[in-house]
Tab-separated table of C-alpha atoms in Angstrom:
chain	number	residue	atom	x	y	z
O	1	UNK	CA	27.100	-16.148	-15.811
O	2	UNK	CA	28.375	-12.636	-15.181
O	3	UNK	CA	28.784	-11.971	-18.901
O	4	UNK	CA	25.205	-13.107	-19.518
O	5	UNK	CA	23.918	-10.941	-16.650
O	6	UNK	CA	25.455	-7.798	-18.139
O	7	UNK	CA	23.139	-7.938	-21.175
O	8	UNK	CA	20.204	-9.679	-19.475
O	9	UNK	CA	18.008	-6.601	-18.980
O	10	UNK	CA	18.628	-5.347	-22.525
O	11	UNK	CA	17.559	-8.711	-23.962
O	12	UNK	CA	14.433	-8.736	-21.801
O	13	UNK	CA	13.443	-5.223	-22.906
O	14	UNK	CA	13.978	-6.085	-26.563
O	15	UNK	CA	11.494	-8.961	-26.397
O	16	UNK	CA	8.924	-6.710	-24.728
O	17	UNK	CA	9.230	-3.871	-27.266
O	18	UNK	CA	9.049	-6.273	-30.219
O	19	UNK	CA	5.735	-7.630	-28.929
O	20	UNK	CA	4.484	-4.153	-27.996
O	21	UNK	CA	5.024	-2.575	-31.407
O	22	UNK	CA	3.654	-5.673	-33.126
O	23	UNK	CA	0.385	-5.234	-31.206
O	24	UNK	CA	0.288	-1.510	-32.016
O	25	UNK	CA	0.861	-2.012	-35.747
O	26	UNK	CA	-1.086	-5.234	-36.382
O	27	UNK	CA	-3.798	-4.807	-33.760
O	28	UNK	CA	-4.096	-6.030	-30.161
O	29	UNK	CA	-6.175	-9.017	-31.313
O	30	UNK	CA	-3.454	-10.344	-33.653
O	31	UNK	CA	-2.095	-12.741	-31.002
O	32	UNK	CA	-4.780	-12.403	-28.350
O	33	UNK	CA	-5.011	-16.090	-27.468
O	34	UNK	CA	-1.221	-16.505	-27.352
O	35	UNK	CA	-0.220	-13.272	-25.571
O	36	UNK	CA	-0.715	-12.782	-21.854
O	37	UNK	CA	-1.848	-9.467	-20.382
O	38	UNK	CA	-4.043	-8.260	-23.243
O	39	UNK	CA	-7.536	-6.923	-22.561
O	40	UNK	CA	-9.585	-6.383	-25.735
O	41	UNK	CA	-12.198	-3.661	-25.318
O	42	UNK	CA	-15.588	-4.419	-26.865
O	43	UNK	CA	-17.476	-1.549	-25.280
O	44	UNK	CA	-16.561	1.483	-23.163
O	45	UNK	CA	-18.442	3.887	-20.922
O	46	UNK	CA	-17.142	7.189	-19.560
O	47	UNK	CA	-18.184	7.221	-15.896
O	48	UNK	CA	-16.827	10.680	-15.028
O	49	UNK	CA	-15.750	13.380	-17.461
O	50	UNK	CA	-12.397	15.139	-17.303
O	51	UNK	CA	-11.899	17.008	-14.057
O	52	UNK	CA	-8.987	18.539	-12.225
O	53	UNK	CA	-8.331	18.144	-8.514
O	54	UNK	CA	-6.094	20.934	-7.262
O	55	UNK	CA	-2.670	20.932	-8.855
O	56	UNK	CA	-3.066	17.412	-10.253
O	57	UNK	CA	-3.470	16.799	-13.969
O	58	UNK	CA	-7.052	16.280	-15.210
O	59	UNK	CA	-8.355	12.717	-15.149
O	60	UNK	CA	-11.518	10.735	-15.766
O	61	UNK	CA	-12.939	7.306	-14.977
O	62	UNK	CA	-13.650	4.925	-17.855
O	63	UNK	CA	-15.363	1.538	-17.669
O	64	UNK	CA	-14.079	-0.967	-20.230
O	65	UNK	CA	-15.998	-4.123	-21.150
O	66	UNK	CA	-14.334	-6.936	-23.072
O	67	UNK	CA	-12.281	-10.118	-22.836
O	68	UNK	CA	-8.986	-10.828	-21.115
O	69	UNK	CA	-6.414	-13.192	-22.614
O	70	UNK	CA	-5.752	-16.422	-20.657
O	71	UNK	CA	-3.091	-16.289	-17.935
O	72	UNK	CA	-3.194	-12.504	-17.578
O	73	UNK	CA	-2.279	-10.779	-14.326
O	74	UNK	CA	-4.951	-8.085	-14.277
O	75	UNK	CA	-5.660	-6.815	-10.773
O	76	UNK	CA	-6.705	-3.643	-8.998
O	77	UNK	CA	-3.786	-1.262	-8.470
O	78	UNK	CA	-1.731	-2.573	-11.403
O	79	UNK	CA	-0.668	-0.305	-14.264
O	80	UNK	CA	-1.158	-0.959	-17.984
O	81	UNK	CA	-0.722	0.535	-21.438
O	82	UNK	CA	-3.971	1.957	-22.816
O	83	UNK	CA	-4.109	1.715	-26.601
O	84	UNK	CA	-6.117	3.891	-29.001
O	85	UNK	CA	-7.185	3.382	-32.591
O	86	UNK	CA	-6.812	6.142	-35.216
O	87	UNK	CA	-7.763	8.954	-35.136
O	88	UNK	CA	-5.454	9.156	-32.138
O	89	UNK	CA	-5.797	11.721	-29.349
O	90	UNK	CA	-3.771	14.885	-29.892
O	91	UNK	CA	-0.184	14.374	-28.810
O	92	UNK	CA	0.067	10.768	-30.008
O	93	UNK	CA	1.623	9.467	-33.203
O	94	UNK	CA	1.022	6.046	-34.692
O	95	UNK	CA	3.819	3.514	-34.380
O	96	UNK	CA	3.509	2.327	-37.993
O	97	UNK	CA	4.985	3.670	-41.212
O	98	UNK	CA	4.246	7.375	-41.835
O	99	UNK	CA	2.641	7.713	-38.424
O	100	UNK	CA	-0.126	5.200	-39.098
O	101	UNK	CA	-1.183	2.534	-36.628
O	102	UNK	CA	-2.116	2.642	-32.966
O	103	UNK	CA	-0.542	4.150	-29.900
O	104	UNK	CA	-1.336	5.111	-26.333
O	105	UNK	CA	0.103	5.830	-22.907
O	106	UNK	CA	1.733	3.698	-20.234
O	107	UNK	CA	1.012	3.920	-16.520
O	108	UNK	CA	-2.770	3.497	-16.712
O	109	UNK	CA	-4.033	2.487	-13.262
O	110	UNK	CA	-6.688	-0.215	-12.872
O	111	UNK	CA	-9.187	0.777	-10.174
O	112	UNK	CA	-11.790	-2.001	-10.179
O	113	UNK	CA	-12.458	-5.386	-11.789
O	114	UNK	CA	-15.755	-7.114	-12.398
O	115	UNK	CA	-17.989	-9.151	-14.704
O	116	UNK	CA	-21.033	-8.198	-16.723
O	117	UNK	CA	-23.112	-10.539	-18.906
O	118	UNK	CA	-20.279	-13.060	-19.071
O	119	UNK	CA	-17.674	-10.457	-19.994
O	120	UNK	CA	-14.853	-8.886	-18.004
O	121	UNK	CA	-15.124	-5.273	-16.875
O	122	UNK	CA	-12.335	-2.915	-15.870
O	123	UNK	CA	-12.538	0.623	-14.490
O	124	UNK	CA	-9.403	2.641	-15.228
O	125	UNK	CA	-8.058	6.023	-14.262
O	126	UNK	CA	-7.608	7.814	-17.606
O	127	UNK	CA	-5.111	10.557	-16.792
O	128	UNK	CA	-4.021	13.384	-19.091
O	129	UNK	CA	-0.351	13.913	-19.816
O	130	UNK	CA	1.164	17.333	-19.352
O	131	UNK	CA	0.474	19.568	-22.348
O	132	UNK	CA	-2.288	17.289	-23.722
O	133	UNK	CA	-5.801	18.635	-24.169
O	134	UNK	CA	-8.850	16.595	-23.059
O	135	UNK	CA	-10.080	14.145	-25.718
O	136	UNK	CA	-13.133	12.007	-26.299
O	137	UNK	CA	-11.549	8.787	-27.580
O	138	UNK	CA	-11.687	5.679	-25.395
O	139	UNK	CA	-9.106	2.850	-25.314
O	140	UNK	CA	-9.486	-0.151	-27.610
O	141	UNK	CA	-7.212	-2.376	-25.503
O	142	UNK	CA	-5.135	-2.621	-22.369
O	143	UNK	CA	-1.735	-4.266	-22.760
O	144	UNK	CA	1.307	-4.872	-20.588
O	145	UNK	CA	2.967	-1.848	-18.998
O	146	UNK	CA	6.549	-0.967	-19.878
O	147	UNK	CA	9.395	-2.814	-18.104
O	148	UNK	CA	10.550	-1.664	-14.686
O	149	UNK	CA	13.505	0.706	-14.749
O	150	UNK	CA	16.724	-1.220	-14.066
O	151	UNK	CA	19.335	1.499	-14.589
O	152	UNK	CA	20.941	1.051	-11.166
O	153	UNK	CA	21.120	-2.739	-11.587
O	154	UNK	CA	22.674	-2.444	-15.025
O	155	UNK	CA	25.234	0.084	-13.779
O	156	UNK	CA	26.172	-2.213	-10.886
O	157	UNK	CA	26.605	-5.179	-13.237
O	158	UNK	CA	28.697	-3.110	-15.648
O	159	UNK	CA	30.934	-1.939	-12.793
O	160	UNK	CA	31.368	-5.464	-11.471
O	161	UNK	CA	32.180	-6.879	-14.914
O	162	UNK	CA	34.749	-4.109	-15.417
O	163	UNK	CA	36.395	-4.953	-12.100
O	164	UNK	CA	36.491	-8.655	-13.013
O	165	UNK	CA	38.005	-7.923	-16.436
O	166	UNK	CA	40.628	-5.665	-14.867
O	167	UNK	CA	41.462	-8.300	-12.260
O	168	UNK	CA	41.879	-11.078	-14.809
O	169	UNK	CA	44.164	-8.984	-17.020
O	170	UNK	CA	46.302	-7.608	-14.190
O	171	UNK	CA	49.936	-8.540	-13.665
O	172	UNK	CA	48.797	-10.915	-10.927
O	173	UNK	CA	45.441	-12.169	-12.257
O	174	UNK	CA	42.686	-12.851	-9.753
O	175	UNK	CA	39.050	-12.261	-8.948
O	176	UNK	CA	38.106	-9.133	-6.970
O	177	UNK	CA	36.477	-9.555	-3.579
O	178	UNK	CA	32.807	-8.817	-4.150
O	179	UNK	CA	29.688	-10.440	-2.602
O	180	UNK	CA	27.886	-10.773	-5.964
O	181	UNK	CA	30.906	-12.522	-7.457
O	182	UNK	CA	31.054	-14.804	-4.421
O	183	UNK	CA	27.468	-15.875	-5.116
O	184	UNK	CA	28.269	-16.713	-8.730
O	185	UNK	CA	31.414	-18.633	-7.747
O	186	UNK	CA	29.680	-20.258	-4.732
O	187	UNK	CA	32.307	-18.992	-2.335
O	188	UNK	CA	31.209	-19.566	1.303
O	189	UNK	CA	30.525	-16.418	3.382
O	190	UNK	CA	33.499	-15.111	5.350
O	191	UNK	CA	34.347	-12.455	7.908
O	192	UNK	CA	36.211	-9.232	7.159
O	193	UNK	CA	39.344	-10.935	8.422
O	194	UNK	CA	38.983	-13.545	5.683
O	195	UNK	CA	37.938	-16.398	7.965
O	196	UNK	CA	34.822	-18.374	7.083
O	197	UNK	CA	31.852	-17.658	9.327
O	198	UNK	CA	29.778	-20.725	8.444
O	199	UNK	CA	30.567	-24.372	8.090
O	200	UNK	CA	28.571	-27.285	6.798
O	201	UNK	CA	27.112	-29.560	9.477
O	202	UNK	CA	26.423	-33.142	8.492
O	203	UNK	CA	23.434	-35.013	9.898
O	204	UNK	CA	24.059	-37.585	12.650
O	205	UNK	CA	22.106	-40.814	12.533
O	206	UNK	CA	22.530	-41.343	16.275
O	207	UNK	CA	20.151	-38.395	16.871
O	208	UNK	CA	17.251	-40.277	15.275
O	209	UNK	CA	14.738	-41.802	17.632
O	210	UNK	CA	11.833	-44.075	16.680
O	211	UNK	CA	8.381	-42.660	17.362
O	212	UNK	CA	4.961	-44.245	16.735
O	213	UNK	CA	3.465	-40.932	15.609
O	214	UNK	CA	4.347	-37.368	14.669
O	215	UNK	CA	5.157	-35.586	17.917
O	216	UNK	CA	4.879	-31.999	16.630
O	217	UNK	CA	5.846	-29.609	13.862
O	218	UNK	CA	9.508	-29.889	14.914
O	219	UNK	CA	9.808	-33.590	13.998
O	220	UNK	CA	10.035	-34.979	10.473
O	221	UNK	CA	10.385	-38.471	8.963
O	222	UNK	CA	14.081	-38.998	8.274
O	223	UNK	CA	14.045	-42.499	6.753
O	224	UNK	CA	12.003	-45.665	6.431
O	225	UNK	CA	12.796	-49.193	7.594
O	226	UNK	CA	10.857	-52.446	7.782
O	227	UNK	CA	10.074	-54.540	10.828
O	228	UNK	CA	10.288	-58.333	10.981
O	229	UNK	CA	6.802	-58.710	9.463
O	230	UNK	CA	7.896	-56.617	6.431
O	231	UNK	CA	5.785	-53.595	7.316
O	232	UNK	CA	7.207	-50.140	6.546
O	233	UNK	CA	8.075	-48.174	9.676
O	234	UNK	CA	9.205	-44.511	9.565
O	235	UNK	CA	12.092	-43.360	11.700
O	236	UNK	CA	11.499	-39.902	13.150
O	237	UNK	CA	14.015	-37.249	14.058
O	238	UNK	CA	14.063	-33.650	15.242
O	239	UNK	CA	14.257	-30.915	12.614
O	240	UNK	CA	17.551	-29.265	13.453
O	241	UNK	CA	17.131	-26.175	11.247
O	242	UNK	CA	14.472	-24.427	9.134
O	243	UNK	CA	16.437	-25.403	6.030
O	244	UNK	CA	15.220	-29.029	6.080
Protein backbone atom coordinates (compact mmCIF):
# COMPACT_ATOMS: atom_id res chain seq x y z
CA UNK A 1 0.00 0.00 0.00
CA UNK A 2 2.84 2.39 0.77
CA UNK A 3 4.55 1.63 -2.54
CA UNK A 4 1.31 2.34 -4.40
CA UNK A 5 0.80 5.59 -2.47
CA UNK A 6 4.20 6.92 -3.50
CA UNK A 7 3.17 7.09 -7.18
CA UNK A 8 -0.56 7.67 -6.61
CA UNK A 9 -0.60 11.42 -7.29
CA UNK A 10 1.57 11.08 -10.40
CA UNK A 11 -0.81 8.48 -11.84
CA UNK A 12 -3.82 10.67 -11.08
CA UNK A 13 -2.25 13.70 -12.79
CA UNK A 14 -1.34 11.66 -15.85
CA UNK A 15 -4.95 10.63 -16.42
CA UNK A 16 -6.08 14.25 -16.09
CA UNK A 17 -3.51 15.65 -18.54
CA UNK A 18 -4.24 12.93 -21.11
CA UNK A 19 -7.92 13.89 -21.11
CA UNK A 20 -7.13 17.62 -21.04
CA UNK A 21 -4.87 17.62 -24.09
CA UNK A 22 -7.25 15.30 -25.94
CA UNK A 23 -10.03 17.87 -25.49
CA UNK A 24 -7.73 20.71 -26.59
CA UNK A 25 -6.56 18.92 -29.75
CA UNK A 26 -9.75 17.10 -30.81
CA UNK A 27 -12.30 19.59 -29.50
CA UNK A 28 -14.22 19.80 -26.21
CA UNK A 29 -17.23 18.10 -27.82
CA UNK A 30 -15.27 14.96 -28.79
CA UNK A 31 -16.33 13.10 -25.62
CA UNK A 32 -18.93 15.51 -24.26
CA UNK A 33 -21.48 12.90 -23.23
CA UNK A 34 -18.83 10.68 -21.60
CA UNK A 35 -16.68 13.31 -19.86
CA UNK A 36 -17.79 15.05 -16.69
CA UNK A 37 -17.14 18.74 -16.07
CA UNK A 38 -17.35 19.99 -19.66
CA UNK A 39 -19.45 23.05 -20.51
CA UNK A 40 -19.85 23.59 -24.27
CA UNK A 41 -20.40 27.25 -25.14
CA UNK A 42 -23.02 27.90 -27.82
CA UNK A 43 -23.24 31.65 -27.35
CA UNK A 44 -21.36 34.26 -25.32
CA UNK A 45 -22.03 37.82 -24.21
CA UNK A 46 -19.49 40.24 -22.74
CA UNK A 47 -21.27 41.86 -19.79
CA UNK A 48 -18.46 44.24 -18.77
CA UNK A 49 -15.41 45.17 -20.81
CA UNK A 50 -11.86 44.94 -19.51
CA UNK A 51 -11.28 47.16 -16.51
CA UNK A 52 -8.65 47.46 -13.82
CA UNK A 53 -9.39 47.89 -10.13
CA UNK A 54 -6.40 49.39 -8.35
CA UNK A 55 -3.33 47.19 -8.48
CA UNK A 56 -5.29 44.12 -9.60
CA UNK A 57 -4.94 42.74 -13.11
CA UNK A 58 -7.66 43.77 -15.61
CA UNK A 59 -10.74 41.56 -15.75
CA UNK A 60 -14.15 41.38 -17.38
CA UNK A 61 -17.44 39.55 -16.91
CA UNK A 62 -18.58 37.13 -19.62
CA UNK A 63 -21.91 35.31 -19.82
CA UNK A 64 -21.67 31.88 -21.45
CA UNK A 65 -24.72 30.02 -22.77
CA UNK A 66 -24.55 26.33 -23.63
CA UNK A 67 -24.87 22.78 -22.34
CA UNK A 68 -23.22 21.04 -19.41
CA UNK A 69 -22.20 17.38 -19.58
CA UNK A 70 -24.09 15.00 -17.24
CA UNK A 71 -22.71 14.55 -13.72
CA UNK A 72 -20.70 17.78 -13.76
CA UNK A 73 -19.88 19.67 -10.58
CA UNK A 74 -20.39 23.22 -11.81
CA UNK A 75 -21.16 25.64 -8.98
CA UNK A 76 -20.61 29.26 -8.04
CA UNK A 77 -17.13 29.87 -6.63
CA UNK A 78 -15.51 26.90 -8.40
CA UNK A 79 -12.60 27.37 -10.80
CA UNK A 80 -12.35 25.99 -14.35
CA UNK A 81 -10.20 25.97 -17.47
CA UNK A 82 -11.50 28.37 -20.13
CA UNK A 83 -10.72 27.13 -23.63
CA UNK A 84 -10.35 29.21 -26.80
CA UNK A 85 -10.49 28.29 -30.47
CA UNK A 86 -7.89 29.57 -32.97
CA UNK A 87 -7.01 32.36 -33.51
CA UNK A 88 -5.94 32.23 -29.88
CA UNK A 89 -5.48 35.30 -27.68
CA UNK A 90 -1.94 36.68 -27.66
CA UNK A 91 0.22 34.77 -25.22
CA UNK A 92 -1.34 31.36 -25.91
CA UNK A 93 -0.03 28.59 -28.12
CA UNK A 94 -2.06 25.68 -29.42
CA UNK A 95 -1.46 22.30 -27.82
CA UNK A 96 -1.40 20.44 -31.15
CA UNK A 97 1.39 19.84 -33.64
CA UNK A 98 3.13 23.03 -34.82
CA UNK A 99 1.16 25.12 -32.35
CA UNK A 100 -2.24 24.28 -33.83
CA UNK A 101 -5.26 23.38 -31.75
CA UNK A 102 -6.92 25.01 -28.77
CA UNK A 103 -5.67 26.34 -25.47
CA UNK A 104 -6.69 28.56 -22.60
CA UNK A 105 -6.11 29.42 -18.96
CA UNK A 106 -6.82 27.65 -15.69
CA UNK A 107 -8.25 29.28 -12.58
CA UNK A 108 -11.35 30.80 -14.20
CA UNK A 109 -13.85 31.63 -11.44
CA UNK A 110 -17.56 30.90 -11.88
CA UNK A 111 -19.64 33.76 -10.47
CA UNK A 112 -23.25 32.82 -11.25
CA UNK A 113 -25.28 29.94 -12.69
CA UNK A 114 -28.65 30.03 -14.39
CA UNK A 115 -30.92 28.84 -17.20
CA UNK A 116 -32.16 30.56 -20.32
CA UNK A 117 -34.51 29.07 -22.93
CA UNK A 118 -33.75 25.55 -21.75
CA UNK A 119 -29.99 26.07 -21.81
CA UNK A 120 -27.45 26.50 -19.02
CA UNK A 121 -25.88 29.89 -18.41
CA UNK A 122 -22.65 30.69 -16.60
CA UNK A 123 -21.13 34.06 -15.72
CA UNK A 124 -17.35 33.90 -15.35
CA UNK A 125 -14.62 36.24 -14.24
CA UNK A 126 -12.33 36.49 -17.28
CA UNK A 127 -9.05 37.69 -15.80
CA UNK A 128 -5.95 38.75 -17.73
CA UNK A 129 -2.62 37.11 -17.01
CA UNK A 130 0.40 39.25 -16.29
CA UNK A 131 1.97 40.54 -19.50
CA UNK A 132 -1.09 39.69 -21.64
CA UNK A 133 -2.89 42.43 -23.53
CA UNK A 134 -6.72 42.64 -23.53
CA UNK A 135 -8.36 40.50 -26.23
CA UNK A 136 -11.78 40.14 -27.77
CA UNK A 137 -12.08 36.35 -28.05
CA UNK A 138 -14.58 34.54 -25.83
CA UNK A 139 -14.25 30.96 -24.50
CA UNK A 140 -15.66 28.05 -26.49
CA UNK A 141 -15.77 25.71 -23.48
CA UNK A 142 -15.17 25.38 -19.77
CA UNK A 143 -13.40 22.21 -18.66
CA UNK A 144 -12.00 20.81 -15.43
CA UNK A 145 -9.41 22.89 -13.59
CA UNK A 146 -5.91 21.53 -13.07
CA UNK A 147 -5.27 19.11 -10.17
CA UNK A 148 -4.65 20.46 -6.69
CA UNK A 149 -0.99 20.87 -5.80
CA UNK A 150 0.18 17.87 -3.75
CA UNK A 151 3.91 18.60 -3.45
CA UNK A 152 3.95 18.43 0.35
CA UNK A 153 2.01 15.14 0.37
CA UNK A 154 4.31 13.59 -2.20
CA UNK A 155 7.40 14.70 -0.28
CA UNK A 156 6.01 13.21 2.94
CA UNK A 157 5.26 9.90 1.21
CA UNK A 158 8.73 9.81 -0.36
CA UNK A 159 10.35 10.47 3.03
CA UNK A 160 8.28 7.77 4.71
CA UNK A 161 9.02 5.21 2.00
CA UNK A 162 12.74 6.01 2.30
CA UNK A 163 12.61 5.46 6.06
CA UNK A 164 10.79 2.14 5.58
CA UNK A 165 13.31 0.96 2.97
CA UNK A 166 16.21 1.93 5.23
CA UNK A 167 14.61 0.13 8.18
CA UNK A 168 14.02 -3.08 6.25
CA UNK A 169 17.59 -3.19 4.93
CA UNK A 170 19.26 -2.32 8.24
CA UNK A 171 21.37 -4.77 10.22
CA UNK A 172 18.38 -5.32 12.49
CA UNK A 173 15.43 -5.02 10.07
CA UNK A 174 12.24 -3.45 11.35
CA UNK A 175 9.57 -0.89 10.62
CA UNK A 176 10.11 2.70 11.79
CA UNK A 177 7.69 4.18 14.30
CA UNK A 178 5.45 6.47 12.28
CA UNK A 179 1.69 7.19 12.62
CA UNK A 180 1.03 6.84 8.86
CA UNK A 181 2.75 3.46 8.83
CA UNK A 182 0.71 2.42 11.87
CA UNK A 183 -2.47 3.17 9.92
CA UNK A 184 -1.36 1.02 7.00
CA UNK A 185 -0.32 -1.84 9.29
CA UNK A 186 -3.41 -1.40 11.52
CA UNK A 187 -1.31 -1.00 14.63
CA UNK A 188 -3.48 0.16 17.59
CA UNK A 189 -2.75 3.67 18.95
CA UNK A 190 -0.25 3.80 21.80
CA UNK A 191 1.24 6.27 24.25
CA UNK A 192 4.75 7.72 24.01
CA UNK A 193 5.83 5.12 26.54
CA UNK A 194 4.78 2.39 24.11
CA UNK A 195 1.71 1.27 26.04
CA UNK A 196 -1.59 0.99 24.19
CA UNK A 197 -4.07 3.73 25.03
CA UNK A 198 -7.20 2.03 23.67
CA UNK A 199 -8.60 -1.43 23.97
CA UNK A 200 -11.47 -3.16 22.27
CA UNK A 201 -14.64 -3.48 24.35
CA UNK A 202 -16.97 -6.32 23.49
CA UNK A 203 -20.74 -5.92 23.77
CA UNK A 204 -22.50 -7.51 26.76
CA UNK A 205 -25.83 -9.18 26.18
CA UNK A 206 -26.83 -8.72 29.82
CA UNK A 207 -27.12 -4.95 29.18
CA UNK A 208 -30.00 -5.48 26.75
CA UNK A 209 -33.46 -4.75 28.06
CA UNK A 210 -36.75 -5.40 26.25
CA UNK A 211 -38.77 -2.31 25.40
CA UNK A 212 -42.14 -2.04 23.63
CA UNK A 213 -41.07 1.07 21.73
CA UNK A 214 -38.07 3.24 20.90
CA UNK A 215 -37.31 5.23 24.04
CA UNK A 216 -35.09 7.90 22.44
CA UNK A 217 -32.21 8.54 20.07
CA UNK A 218 -29.85 6.76 22.49
CA UNK A 219 -31.51 3.34 22.09
CA UNK A 220 -31.18 1.07 19.07
CA UNK A 221 -32.52 -2.38 18.12
CA UNK A 222 -29.79 -4.89 18.98
CA UNK A 223 -31.43 -8.15 17.88
CA UNK A 224 -34.74 -9.78 17.06
CA UNK A 225 -36.49 -12.70 18.74
CA UNK A 226 -39.92 -14.30 18.44
CA UNK A 227 -42.56 -14.71 21.11
CA UNK A 228 -44.63 -17.85 21.66
CA UNK A 229 -47.11 -16.84 18.95
CA UNK A 230 -44.24 -16.58 16.41
CA UNK A 231 -44.35 -12.80 16.14
CA UNK A 232 -41.05 -10.95 15.68
CA UNK A 233 -40.10 -8.87 18.72
CA UNK A 234 -37.08 -6.51 18.74
CA UNK A 235 -34.78 -6.41 21.72
CA UNK A 236 -33.63 -2.88 22.52
CA UNK A 237 -30.41 -1.74 24.10
CA UNK A 238 -28.61 1.50 24.89
CA UNK A 239 -26.16 2.85 22.32
CA UNK A 240 -22.90 2.77 24.24
CA UNK A 241 -20.84 4.84 21.78
CA UNK A 242 -21.29 6.99 18.65
CA UNK A 243 -19.50 4.29 16.66
CA UNK A 244 -22.55 1.98 16.55
